[in-house]
Coordinates of C-alpha atoms in Angstrom, one line a residue:
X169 CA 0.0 0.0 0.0
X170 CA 1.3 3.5 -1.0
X171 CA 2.1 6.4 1.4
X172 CA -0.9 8.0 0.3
X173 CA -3.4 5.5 1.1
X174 CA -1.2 5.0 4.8
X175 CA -1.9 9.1 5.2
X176 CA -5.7 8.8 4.2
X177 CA -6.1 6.4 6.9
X178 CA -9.1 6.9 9.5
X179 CA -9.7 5.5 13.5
X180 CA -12.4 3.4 11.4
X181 CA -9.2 1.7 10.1
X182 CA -7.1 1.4 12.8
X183 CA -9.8 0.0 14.7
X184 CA -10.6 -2.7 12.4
X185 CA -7.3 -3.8 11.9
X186 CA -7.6 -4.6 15.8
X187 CA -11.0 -6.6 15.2
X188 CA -9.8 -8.3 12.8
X189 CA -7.0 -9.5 14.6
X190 CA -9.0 -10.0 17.8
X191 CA -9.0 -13.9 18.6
X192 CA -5.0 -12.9 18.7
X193 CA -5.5 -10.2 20.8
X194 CA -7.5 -12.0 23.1
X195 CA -5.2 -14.9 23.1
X196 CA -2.5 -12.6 24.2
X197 CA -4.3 -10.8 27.0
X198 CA -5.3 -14.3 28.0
X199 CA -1.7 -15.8 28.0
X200 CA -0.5 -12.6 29.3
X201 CA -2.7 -12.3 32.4
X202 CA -2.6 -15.8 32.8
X203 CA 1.3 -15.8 33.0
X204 CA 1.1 -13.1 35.8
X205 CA -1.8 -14.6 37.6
X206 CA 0.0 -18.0 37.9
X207 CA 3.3 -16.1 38.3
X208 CA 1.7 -13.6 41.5
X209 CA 0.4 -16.8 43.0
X210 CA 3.9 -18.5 43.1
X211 CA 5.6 -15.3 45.3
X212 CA 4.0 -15.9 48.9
X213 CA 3.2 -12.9 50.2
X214 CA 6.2 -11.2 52.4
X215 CA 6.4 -8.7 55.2
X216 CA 9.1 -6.6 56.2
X217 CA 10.2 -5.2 59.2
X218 CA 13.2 -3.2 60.2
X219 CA 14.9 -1.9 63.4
X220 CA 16.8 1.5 63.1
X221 CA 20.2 1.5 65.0
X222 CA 22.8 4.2 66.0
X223 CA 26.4 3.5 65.6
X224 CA 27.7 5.8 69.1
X225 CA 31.5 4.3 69.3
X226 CA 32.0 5.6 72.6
X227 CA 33.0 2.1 74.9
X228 CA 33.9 1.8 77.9
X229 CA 37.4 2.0 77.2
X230 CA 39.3 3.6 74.3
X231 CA 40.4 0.6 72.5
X232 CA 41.9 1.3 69.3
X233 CA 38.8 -0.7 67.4
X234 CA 36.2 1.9 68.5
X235 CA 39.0 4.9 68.3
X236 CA 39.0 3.5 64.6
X237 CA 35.2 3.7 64.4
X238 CA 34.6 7.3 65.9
X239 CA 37.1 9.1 64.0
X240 CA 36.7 6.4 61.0
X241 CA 34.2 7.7 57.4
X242 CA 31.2 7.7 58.9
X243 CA 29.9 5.7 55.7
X244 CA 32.7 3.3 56.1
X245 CA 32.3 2.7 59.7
X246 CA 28.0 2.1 59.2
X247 CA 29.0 -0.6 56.2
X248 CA 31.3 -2.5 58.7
X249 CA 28.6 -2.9 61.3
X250 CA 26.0 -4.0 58.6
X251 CA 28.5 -6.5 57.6
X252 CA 29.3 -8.0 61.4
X253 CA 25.3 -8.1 61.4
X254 CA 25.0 -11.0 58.8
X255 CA 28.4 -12.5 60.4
X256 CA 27.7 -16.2 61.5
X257 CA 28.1 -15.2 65.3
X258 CA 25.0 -13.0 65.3
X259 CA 22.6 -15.4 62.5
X260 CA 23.3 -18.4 64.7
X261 CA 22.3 -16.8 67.8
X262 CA 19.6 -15.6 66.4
X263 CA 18.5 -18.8 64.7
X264 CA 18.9 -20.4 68.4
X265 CA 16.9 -17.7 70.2
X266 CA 13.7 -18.2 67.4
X267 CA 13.4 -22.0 68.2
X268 CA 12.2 -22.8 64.8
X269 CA 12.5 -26.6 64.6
X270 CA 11.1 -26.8 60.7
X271 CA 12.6 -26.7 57.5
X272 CA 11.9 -23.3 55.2
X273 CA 10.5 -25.3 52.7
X274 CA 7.5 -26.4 55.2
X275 CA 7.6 -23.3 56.8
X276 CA 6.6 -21.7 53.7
X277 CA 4.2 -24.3 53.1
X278 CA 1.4 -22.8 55.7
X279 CA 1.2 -19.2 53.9
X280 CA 1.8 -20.0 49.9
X281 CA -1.0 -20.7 47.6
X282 CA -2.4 -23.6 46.6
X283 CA -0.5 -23.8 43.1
X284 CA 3.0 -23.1 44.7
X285 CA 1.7 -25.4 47.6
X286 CA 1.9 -28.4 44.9
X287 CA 5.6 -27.0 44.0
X288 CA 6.6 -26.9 47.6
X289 CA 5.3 -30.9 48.4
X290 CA 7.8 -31.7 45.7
X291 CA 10.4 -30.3 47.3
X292 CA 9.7 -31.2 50.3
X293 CA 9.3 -35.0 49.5
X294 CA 12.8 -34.6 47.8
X295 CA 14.6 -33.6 51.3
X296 CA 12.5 -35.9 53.2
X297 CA 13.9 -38.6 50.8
X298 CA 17.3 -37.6 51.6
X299 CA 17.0 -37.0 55.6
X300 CA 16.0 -40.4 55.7
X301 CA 19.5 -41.6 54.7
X302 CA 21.0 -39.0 57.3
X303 CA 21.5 -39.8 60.9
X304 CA 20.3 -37.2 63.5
X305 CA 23.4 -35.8 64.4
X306 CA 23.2 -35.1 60.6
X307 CA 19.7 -34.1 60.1
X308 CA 20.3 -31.6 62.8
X309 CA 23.2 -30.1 61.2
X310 CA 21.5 -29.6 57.8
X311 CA 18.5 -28.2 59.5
X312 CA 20.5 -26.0 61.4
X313 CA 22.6 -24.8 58.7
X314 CA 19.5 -24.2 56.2
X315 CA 18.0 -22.0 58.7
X316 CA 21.2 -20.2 58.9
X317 CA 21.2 -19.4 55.2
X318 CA 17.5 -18.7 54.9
X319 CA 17.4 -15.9 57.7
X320 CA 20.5 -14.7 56.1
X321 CA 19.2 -14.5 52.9
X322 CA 15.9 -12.7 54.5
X323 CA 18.5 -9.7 56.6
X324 CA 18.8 -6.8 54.7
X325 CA 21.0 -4.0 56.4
X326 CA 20.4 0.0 55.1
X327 CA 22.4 2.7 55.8
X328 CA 20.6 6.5 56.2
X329 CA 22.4 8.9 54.4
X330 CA 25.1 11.1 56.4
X331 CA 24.2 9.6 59.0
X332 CA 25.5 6.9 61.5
X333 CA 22.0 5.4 61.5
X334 CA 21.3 2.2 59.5
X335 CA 18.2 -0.3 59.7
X336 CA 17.9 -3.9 60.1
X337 CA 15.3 -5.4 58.0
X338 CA 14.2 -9.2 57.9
X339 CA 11.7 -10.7 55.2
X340 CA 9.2 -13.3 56.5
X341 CA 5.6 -14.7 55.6
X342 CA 4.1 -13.9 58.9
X343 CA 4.3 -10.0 59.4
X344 CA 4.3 -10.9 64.2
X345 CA 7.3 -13.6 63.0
X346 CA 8.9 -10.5 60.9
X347 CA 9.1 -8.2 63.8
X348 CA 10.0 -10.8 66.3
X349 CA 13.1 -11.8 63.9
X350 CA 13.5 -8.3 63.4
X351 CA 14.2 -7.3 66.6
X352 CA 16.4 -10.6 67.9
X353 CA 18.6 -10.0 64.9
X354 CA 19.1 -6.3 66.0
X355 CA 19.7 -7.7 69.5
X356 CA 21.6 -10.5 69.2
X357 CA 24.2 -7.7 67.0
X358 CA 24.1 -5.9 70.3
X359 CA 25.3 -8.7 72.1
X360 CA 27.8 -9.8 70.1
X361 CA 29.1 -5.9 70.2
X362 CA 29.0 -6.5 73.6
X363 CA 31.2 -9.6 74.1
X364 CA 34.1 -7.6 71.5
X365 CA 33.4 -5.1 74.5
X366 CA 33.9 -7.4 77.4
X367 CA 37.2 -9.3 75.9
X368 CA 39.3 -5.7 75.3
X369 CA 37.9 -5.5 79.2
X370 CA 39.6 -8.3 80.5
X371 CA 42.3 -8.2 78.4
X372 CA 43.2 -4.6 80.4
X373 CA 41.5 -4.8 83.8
X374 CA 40.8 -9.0 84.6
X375 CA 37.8 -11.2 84.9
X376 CA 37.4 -9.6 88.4
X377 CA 36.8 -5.8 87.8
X378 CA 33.5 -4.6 88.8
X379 CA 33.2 -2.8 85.0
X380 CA 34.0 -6.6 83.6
X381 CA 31.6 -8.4 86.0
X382 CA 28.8 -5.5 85.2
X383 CA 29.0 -5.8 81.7
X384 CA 29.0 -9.8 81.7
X385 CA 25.5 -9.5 84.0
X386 CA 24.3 -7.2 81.0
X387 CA 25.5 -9.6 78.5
X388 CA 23.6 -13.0 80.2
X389 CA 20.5 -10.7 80.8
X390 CA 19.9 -10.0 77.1
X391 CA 21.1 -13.6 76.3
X392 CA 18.3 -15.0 78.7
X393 CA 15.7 -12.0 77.2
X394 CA 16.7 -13.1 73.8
X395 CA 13.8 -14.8 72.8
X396 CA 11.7 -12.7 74.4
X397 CA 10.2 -9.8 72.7
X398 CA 11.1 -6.2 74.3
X399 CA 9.1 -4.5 76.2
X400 CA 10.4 -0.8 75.5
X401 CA 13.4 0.7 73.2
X402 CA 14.7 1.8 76.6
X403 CA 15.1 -2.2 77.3
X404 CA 16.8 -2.3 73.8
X405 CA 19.5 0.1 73.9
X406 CA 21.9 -1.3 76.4
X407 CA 25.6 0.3 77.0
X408 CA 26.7 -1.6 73.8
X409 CA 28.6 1.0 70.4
X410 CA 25.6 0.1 68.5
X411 CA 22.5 1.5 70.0
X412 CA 18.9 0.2 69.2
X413 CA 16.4 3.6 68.4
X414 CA 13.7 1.8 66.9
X415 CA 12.4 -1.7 68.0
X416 CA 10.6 -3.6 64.9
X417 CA 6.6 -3.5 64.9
X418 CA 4.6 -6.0 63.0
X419 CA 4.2 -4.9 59.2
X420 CA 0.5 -4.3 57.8
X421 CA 0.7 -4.7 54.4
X422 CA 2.9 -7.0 52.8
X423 CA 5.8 -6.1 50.5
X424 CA 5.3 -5.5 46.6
X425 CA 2.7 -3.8 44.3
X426 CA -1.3 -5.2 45.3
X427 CA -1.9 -8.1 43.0
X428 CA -5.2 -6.2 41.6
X429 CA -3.1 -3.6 41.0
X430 CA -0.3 -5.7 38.9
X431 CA -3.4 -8.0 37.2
X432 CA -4.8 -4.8 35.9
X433 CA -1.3 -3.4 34.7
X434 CA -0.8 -6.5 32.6
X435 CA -4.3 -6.4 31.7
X436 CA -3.4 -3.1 29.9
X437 CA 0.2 -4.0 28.6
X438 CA -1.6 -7.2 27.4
X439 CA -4.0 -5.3 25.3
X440 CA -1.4 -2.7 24.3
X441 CA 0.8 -6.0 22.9
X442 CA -2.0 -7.6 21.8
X443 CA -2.3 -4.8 19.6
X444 CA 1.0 -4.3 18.6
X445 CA 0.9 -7.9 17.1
X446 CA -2.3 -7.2 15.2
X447 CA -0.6 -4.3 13.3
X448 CA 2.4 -6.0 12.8
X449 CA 0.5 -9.2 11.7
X450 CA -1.5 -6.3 9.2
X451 CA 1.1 -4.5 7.5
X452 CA 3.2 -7.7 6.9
X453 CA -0.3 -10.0 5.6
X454 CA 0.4 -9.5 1.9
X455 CA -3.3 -10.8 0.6
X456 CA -6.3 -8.5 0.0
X457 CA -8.1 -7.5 2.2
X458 CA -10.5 -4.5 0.6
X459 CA -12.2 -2.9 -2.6
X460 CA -9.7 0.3 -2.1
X461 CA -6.4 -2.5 -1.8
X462 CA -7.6 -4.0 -4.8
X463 CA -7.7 -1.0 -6.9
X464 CA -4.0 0.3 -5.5
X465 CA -2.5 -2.9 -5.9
X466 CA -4.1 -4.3 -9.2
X467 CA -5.5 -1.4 -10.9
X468 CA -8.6 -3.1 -11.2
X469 CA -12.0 -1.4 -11.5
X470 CA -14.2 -3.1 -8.7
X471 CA -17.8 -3.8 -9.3
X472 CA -18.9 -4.4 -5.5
X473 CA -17.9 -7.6 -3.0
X474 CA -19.9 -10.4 -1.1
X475 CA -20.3 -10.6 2.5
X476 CA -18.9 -13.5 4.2
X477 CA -21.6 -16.2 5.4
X478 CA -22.1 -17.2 8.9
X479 CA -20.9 -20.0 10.4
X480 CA -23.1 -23.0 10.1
X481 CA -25.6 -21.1 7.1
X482 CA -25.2 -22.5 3.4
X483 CA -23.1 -21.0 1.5
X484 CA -25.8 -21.1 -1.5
X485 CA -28.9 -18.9 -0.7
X486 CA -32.1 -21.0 -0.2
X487 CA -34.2 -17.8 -0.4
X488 CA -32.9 -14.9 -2.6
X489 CA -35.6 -12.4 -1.0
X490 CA -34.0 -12.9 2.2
X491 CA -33.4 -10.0 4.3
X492 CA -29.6 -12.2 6.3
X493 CA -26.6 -9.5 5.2
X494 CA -25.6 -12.3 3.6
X495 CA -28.8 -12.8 1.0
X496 CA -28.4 -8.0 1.2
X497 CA -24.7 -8.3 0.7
X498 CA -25.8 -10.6 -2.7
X499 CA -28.9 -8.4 -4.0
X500 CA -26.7 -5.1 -4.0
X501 CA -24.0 -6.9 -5.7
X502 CA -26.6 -8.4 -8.4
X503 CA -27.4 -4.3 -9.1
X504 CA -24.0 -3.3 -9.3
X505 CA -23.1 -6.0 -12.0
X506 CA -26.3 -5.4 -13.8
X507 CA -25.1 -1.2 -14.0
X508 CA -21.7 -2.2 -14.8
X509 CA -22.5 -4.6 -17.5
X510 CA -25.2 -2.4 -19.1
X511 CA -22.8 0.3 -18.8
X512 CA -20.2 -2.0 -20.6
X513 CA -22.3 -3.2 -23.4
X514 CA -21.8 -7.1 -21.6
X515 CA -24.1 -9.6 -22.7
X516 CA -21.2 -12.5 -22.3
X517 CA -18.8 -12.7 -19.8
X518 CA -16.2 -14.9 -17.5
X519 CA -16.6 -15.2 -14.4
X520 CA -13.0 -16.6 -13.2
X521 CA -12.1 -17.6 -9.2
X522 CA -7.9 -16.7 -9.0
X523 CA -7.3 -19.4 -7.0
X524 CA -8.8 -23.1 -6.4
X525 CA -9.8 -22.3 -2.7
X526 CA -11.8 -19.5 -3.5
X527 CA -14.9 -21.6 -3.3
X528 CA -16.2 -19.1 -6.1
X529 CA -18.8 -21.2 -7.6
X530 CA -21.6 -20.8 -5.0
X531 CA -21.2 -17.0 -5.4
X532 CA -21.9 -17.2 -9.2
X533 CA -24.6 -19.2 -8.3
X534 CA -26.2 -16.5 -6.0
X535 CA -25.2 -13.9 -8.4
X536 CA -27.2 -15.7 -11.5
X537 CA -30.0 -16.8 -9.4
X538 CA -31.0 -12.8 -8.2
X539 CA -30.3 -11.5 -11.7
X540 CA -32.7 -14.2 -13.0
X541 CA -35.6 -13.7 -10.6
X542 CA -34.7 -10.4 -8.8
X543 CA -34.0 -8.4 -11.9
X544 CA -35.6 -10.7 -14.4
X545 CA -32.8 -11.2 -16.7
X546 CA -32.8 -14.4 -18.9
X547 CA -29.4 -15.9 -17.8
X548 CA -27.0 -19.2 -19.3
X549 CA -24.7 -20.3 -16.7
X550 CA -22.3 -22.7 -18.5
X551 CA -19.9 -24.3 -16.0
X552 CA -16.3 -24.3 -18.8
X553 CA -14.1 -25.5 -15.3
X554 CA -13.4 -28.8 -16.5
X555 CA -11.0 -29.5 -13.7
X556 CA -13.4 -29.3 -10.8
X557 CA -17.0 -29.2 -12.4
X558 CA -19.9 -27.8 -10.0
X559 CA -22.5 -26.9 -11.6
X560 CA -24.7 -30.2 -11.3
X561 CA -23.9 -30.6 -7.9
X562 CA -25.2 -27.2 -6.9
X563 CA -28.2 -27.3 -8.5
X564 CA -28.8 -30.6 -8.1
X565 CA -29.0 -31.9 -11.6
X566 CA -29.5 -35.9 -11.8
X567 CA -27.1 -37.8 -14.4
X568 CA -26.6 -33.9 -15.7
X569 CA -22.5 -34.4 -15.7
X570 CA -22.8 -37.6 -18.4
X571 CA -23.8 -34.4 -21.2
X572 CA -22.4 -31.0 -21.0
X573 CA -20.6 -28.7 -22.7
X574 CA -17.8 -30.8 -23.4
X575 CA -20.0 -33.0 -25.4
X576 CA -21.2 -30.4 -27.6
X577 CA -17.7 -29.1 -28.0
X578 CA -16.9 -31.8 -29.6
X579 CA -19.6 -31.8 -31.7
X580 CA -21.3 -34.7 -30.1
X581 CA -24.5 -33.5 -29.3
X582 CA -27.0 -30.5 -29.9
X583 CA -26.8 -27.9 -28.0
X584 CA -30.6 -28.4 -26.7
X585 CA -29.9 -31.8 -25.2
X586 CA -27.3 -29.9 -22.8
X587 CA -29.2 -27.0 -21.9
X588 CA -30.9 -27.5 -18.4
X589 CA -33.9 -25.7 -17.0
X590 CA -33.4 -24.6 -13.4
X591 CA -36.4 -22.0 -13.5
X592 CA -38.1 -19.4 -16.0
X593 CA -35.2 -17.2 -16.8
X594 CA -31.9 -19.6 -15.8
X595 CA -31.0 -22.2 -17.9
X596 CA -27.2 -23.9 -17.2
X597 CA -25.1 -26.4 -19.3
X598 CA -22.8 -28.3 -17.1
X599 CA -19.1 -29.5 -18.3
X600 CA -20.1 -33.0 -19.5
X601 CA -17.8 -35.2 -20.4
X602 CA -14.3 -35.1 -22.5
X603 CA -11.0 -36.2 -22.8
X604 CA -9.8 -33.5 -25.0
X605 CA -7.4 -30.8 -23.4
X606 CA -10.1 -27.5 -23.0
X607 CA -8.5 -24.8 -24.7
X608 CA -8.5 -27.1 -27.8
X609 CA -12.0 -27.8 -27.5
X610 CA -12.7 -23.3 -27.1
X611 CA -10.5 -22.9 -30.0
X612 CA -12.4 -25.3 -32.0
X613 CA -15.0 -22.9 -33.3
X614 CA -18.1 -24.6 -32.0
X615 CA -17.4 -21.9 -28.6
X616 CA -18.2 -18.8 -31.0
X617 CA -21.4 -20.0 -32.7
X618 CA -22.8 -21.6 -28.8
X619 CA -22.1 -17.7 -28.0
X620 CA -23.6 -16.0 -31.1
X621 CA -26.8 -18.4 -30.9
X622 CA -27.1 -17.6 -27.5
X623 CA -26.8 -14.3 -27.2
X624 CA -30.1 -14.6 -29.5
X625 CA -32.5 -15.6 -26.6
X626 CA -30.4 -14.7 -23.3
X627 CA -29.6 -11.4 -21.9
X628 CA -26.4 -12.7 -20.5
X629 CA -24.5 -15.6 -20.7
X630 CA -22.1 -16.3 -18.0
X631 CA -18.9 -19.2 -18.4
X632 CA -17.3 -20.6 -15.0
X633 CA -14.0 -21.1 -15.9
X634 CA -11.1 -22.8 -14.4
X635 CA -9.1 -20.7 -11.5
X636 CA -6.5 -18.5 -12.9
X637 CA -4.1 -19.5 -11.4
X638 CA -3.9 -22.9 -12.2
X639 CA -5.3 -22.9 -16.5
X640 CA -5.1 -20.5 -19.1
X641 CA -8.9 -21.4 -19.9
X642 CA -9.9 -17.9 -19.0
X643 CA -7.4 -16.0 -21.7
X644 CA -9.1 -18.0 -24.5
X645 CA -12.3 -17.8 -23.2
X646 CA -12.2 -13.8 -23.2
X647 CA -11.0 -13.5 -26.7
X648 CA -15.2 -14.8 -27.2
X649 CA -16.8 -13.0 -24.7
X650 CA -17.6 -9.2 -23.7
X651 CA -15.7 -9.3 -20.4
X652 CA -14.1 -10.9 -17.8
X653 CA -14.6 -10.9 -13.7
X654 CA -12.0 -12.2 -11.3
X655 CA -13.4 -13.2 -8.2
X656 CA -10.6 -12.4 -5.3
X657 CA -11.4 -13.8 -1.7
X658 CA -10.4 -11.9 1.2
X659 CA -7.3 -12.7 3.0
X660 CA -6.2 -15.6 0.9
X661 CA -4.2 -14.7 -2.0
X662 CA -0.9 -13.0 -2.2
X663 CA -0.9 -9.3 -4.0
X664 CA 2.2 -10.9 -5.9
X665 CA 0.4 -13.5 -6.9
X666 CA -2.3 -11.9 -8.3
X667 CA -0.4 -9.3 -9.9
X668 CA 1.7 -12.1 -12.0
X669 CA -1.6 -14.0 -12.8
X670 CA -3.8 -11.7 -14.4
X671 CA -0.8 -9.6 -16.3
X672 CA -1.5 -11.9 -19.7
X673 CA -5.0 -10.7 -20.1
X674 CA -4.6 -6.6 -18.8
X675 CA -1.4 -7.4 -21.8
X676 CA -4.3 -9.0 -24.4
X677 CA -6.6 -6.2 -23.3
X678 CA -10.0 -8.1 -24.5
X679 CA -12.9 -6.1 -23.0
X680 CA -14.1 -5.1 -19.9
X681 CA -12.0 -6.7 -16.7
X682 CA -13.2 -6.0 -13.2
X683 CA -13.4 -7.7 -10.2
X684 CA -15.4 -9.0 -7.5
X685 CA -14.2 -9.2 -4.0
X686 CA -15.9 -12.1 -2.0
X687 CA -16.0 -13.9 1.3
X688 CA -15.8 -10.3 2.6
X689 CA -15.7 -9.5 6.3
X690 CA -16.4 -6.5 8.8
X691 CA -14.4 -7.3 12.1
X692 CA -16.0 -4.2 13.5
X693 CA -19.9 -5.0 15.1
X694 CA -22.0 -2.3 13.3
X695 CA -23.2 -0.3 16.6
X696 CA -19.4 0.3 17.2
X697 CA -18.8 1.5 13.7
X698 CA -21.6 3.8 13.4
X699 CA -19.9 5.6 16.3
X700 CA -16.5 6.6 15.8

């Protein structure tokens, strides 16, 4: 399609490119939110609380350690303490003080949802396989060393900008257990700042110095309280460097973006994609889709098109004066051809499919059968598609293949022992039999005189020929006739292909050539149309 046509564009167009892509776009926002519903219901919801500590450095003594820490970078000095606070010394103690006796993968069972739950019992079959080849002495070990790594892996230590404040934060699925880890981590750091306390102590003034045996009491009273929640930050801060501000509280809402929130984003980004590919899927579909395509591509005048039937309705109309689209579609096209053949001077014409699965034949049929009754023209149809005859099986003609047009090609027969009365004003000859290749038999004279004698009695006669693609039938056949009419169908042939196909009769130039566009769809409902 030219720049032109892309600037004349409408929102008409746009949005029909999106309906007629829509089972794709569906499929995507249905894949998409799908993906995110199933991937939201694998992360079990977290809470997070923190404590908020103050680094002081000022000890009982001036050991060089806290000498380094007080005149130390502040930032430097913060990022060693969040370090010590991971350190194995303070995890295990803190592990030991929660008394949590179960794996993580079963503790994590109790708050996931039922489709990670069935992810979970996997893996939790899998270590209880391999415990049960452990002794205790070993299943203790591995339970102990798993909790070590999965409360390490939930501690996250913050600093606060130009400050000597940084926070203490712990993950966990129960928002009460988040706080309670929260604040044993932030205490068990204190103790072990403690204990570095205690040994430079000793190490100066003995085991037996009243500021050695005060500081050891503090130490075993917050070892004893450890499991215990505090009752006040006073309780919390101690004489240690590090000083607790802040004790953890129990988290209300748990970590992350609300689900409704993210299942409507991807609702969105769904649609947006959704819509992408449709447009993408649109300006690399090559076949034709519309009247204006045709007539930009093939510089082809178009008469009108044929609406696409509904699923499960024949594709041959039963009553011509219905008021389906479908029967509409056909009745307006039946007054088009009859201005555009009147205007032309046509009284015999081709009527050619382009390809083999255009599934023409039935709209030939509807075409003849309204110009017949509806607009009272006397009408042949003669059925020259020798490769895939249809004719008798559409109307219904018994034993009408055995005689046909073939047969009086050859000179066989009369030409009134082929002729078959479907009603008043349609009469059709079907292909008959032959074993002669058809273009001999339509250059053997006997075409042109069936045509002349014809022409006599009918208002227009009307040949079904063989699809363009695959014969040449249809360039000899037009060298006879008034006109010729390829019938496209939407959305399944190639531009290319159709350009190469129908160059040899626009080069032979033999009376009128137009085009019928059939099988025809509108993706967008009417009631949405007839509003933007």
């Amino acid at each position: 399609m030219d720049e032109q046509f892309d600037q004349d564009r409408t929102v008409r167009d746009y949005i029909s490119v999106i309906f007629r892509y829509k089972i794709m776009v569906i499929m995507t926002v249905i894949a998409v939110v799908s993906f995110v519903f199933v991937a939201l219901k694998m992360q079990t919801p977290e809470y997070v609380a923190k404590t908020k500590l103050l680094i002081s450095a000022e000890k009982q003594i001036e050991a060089p350690y806290y000498k380094d820490l007080k005149n130390d970078n502040k930032v430097k000095g913060v990022l060693t303490q969040a370090e010590i606070v991971k350190s194995r010394p303070v995890i295990e103690r803190a592990v030991q003080a929660a008394k949590q006796f179960e794996f993580p993968v079963s503790y994590e069972l109790r708050y996931s949802s039922p489709i990670k739950k069935y992810f979970l019992d996997i893996q939790q079959k899998r270590l209880k396989e391999e415990l049960n080849n452990m002794s205790l002495a070993e299943r203790e070990k591995i339970l102990k060393y798993k909790l070590e790594m999965d409360l390490r892996r939930r501690v996250e230590v913050d600093t606060v900008r130009d400050t000597n404040l940084f926070t203490i934060s712990v993950t966990d699925y129960d928002p009460d257990n988040a706080a309670r880890l929260a604040n044993m981590v932030s205490r068990a750091y204190i103790i072990y700042d403690l204990e570095q306390q205690l040994a430079e102590l000793i190490l100066k003034y003995g085991n037996k110095h009243p500021i050695v045996l005060q500081l050891n009491d503090t130490i075993e009273k917050l070892v004893s309280t450890l499991p215990q929640d505090p009752k006040d930050n006073i309780e919390a801060i101690g004489p240690a460097s590090v000083k607790i501000i802040e004790l953890a509280t129990p988290p209300i809402n748990p970590i992350g973006s609300s689900k409704v929130f993210v299942l409507a984003g991807a609702f969105i980004m769904s649609v947006i994609l959704g819509s992408v590919l449709a447009f993408i899927f649109h300006y690399s579909d090559q076949t034709i889709h519309s009247p204006t395509e045709i007539e930009e591509e093939l510089h082809l005048p178009v008469i009108g098109y044929a609406e696409k039937r509904k699923w499960m309705t024949s594709n041959v109309l039963a009553d011509i004066n219905s008021l389906s689209s479908y029967s509409l579609a056909f009745q307006n096209l039946s007054e088009k051809v009859h201005i555009a053949f009147k205007k032309n001077k046509i009284q015999s014409v081709v009527i050619v499919p382009a390809t083999k699965k255009d599934d023409s034949a039935a709209v030939i049929v509807n075409l003849v059968k309204i110009l017949s009754k509806k607009l009272n023209h006397r009408v042949l149809l003669i059925d020259a598609n020798f490769r895939s005859p249809s004719i008798s099986r559409l109307f219904k003609l018994e034993n009408a293949q055995m005689v046909g047009f073939g047969n009086y090609l050859e000179n066989k027969i009369d030409k009134s022992k082929v002729i078959h009365k479907v009603d008043d004003n349609l009469h059709v000859i079907p292909t008959g039999v032959t074993s002669r290749n058809p273009i001999s038999l339509f250059e053997g004279g006997q075409l042109k005189v069936l045509i002349d004698e014809a022409k006599t009695y009918y208002d227009l006669v009307v040949f079904i020929a063989a699809p363009l693609s695959l014969a040449q039938d249809t360039q000899v056949l037009s060298e006879y006739t008034d006109g010729t009419v390829l019938l496209i169908k939407e959305g399944h042939v190639r531009k290319q292909v159709l350009k190469k196909i129908i160059s040899p009769i626009k080069a032979k130039g033999s009376g009128m050539f137009s085009v019928i566009l059939h099988n025809r769809s509108f993706p967008v409902p009417k009631f949405i149309y007839d509003r933007i």
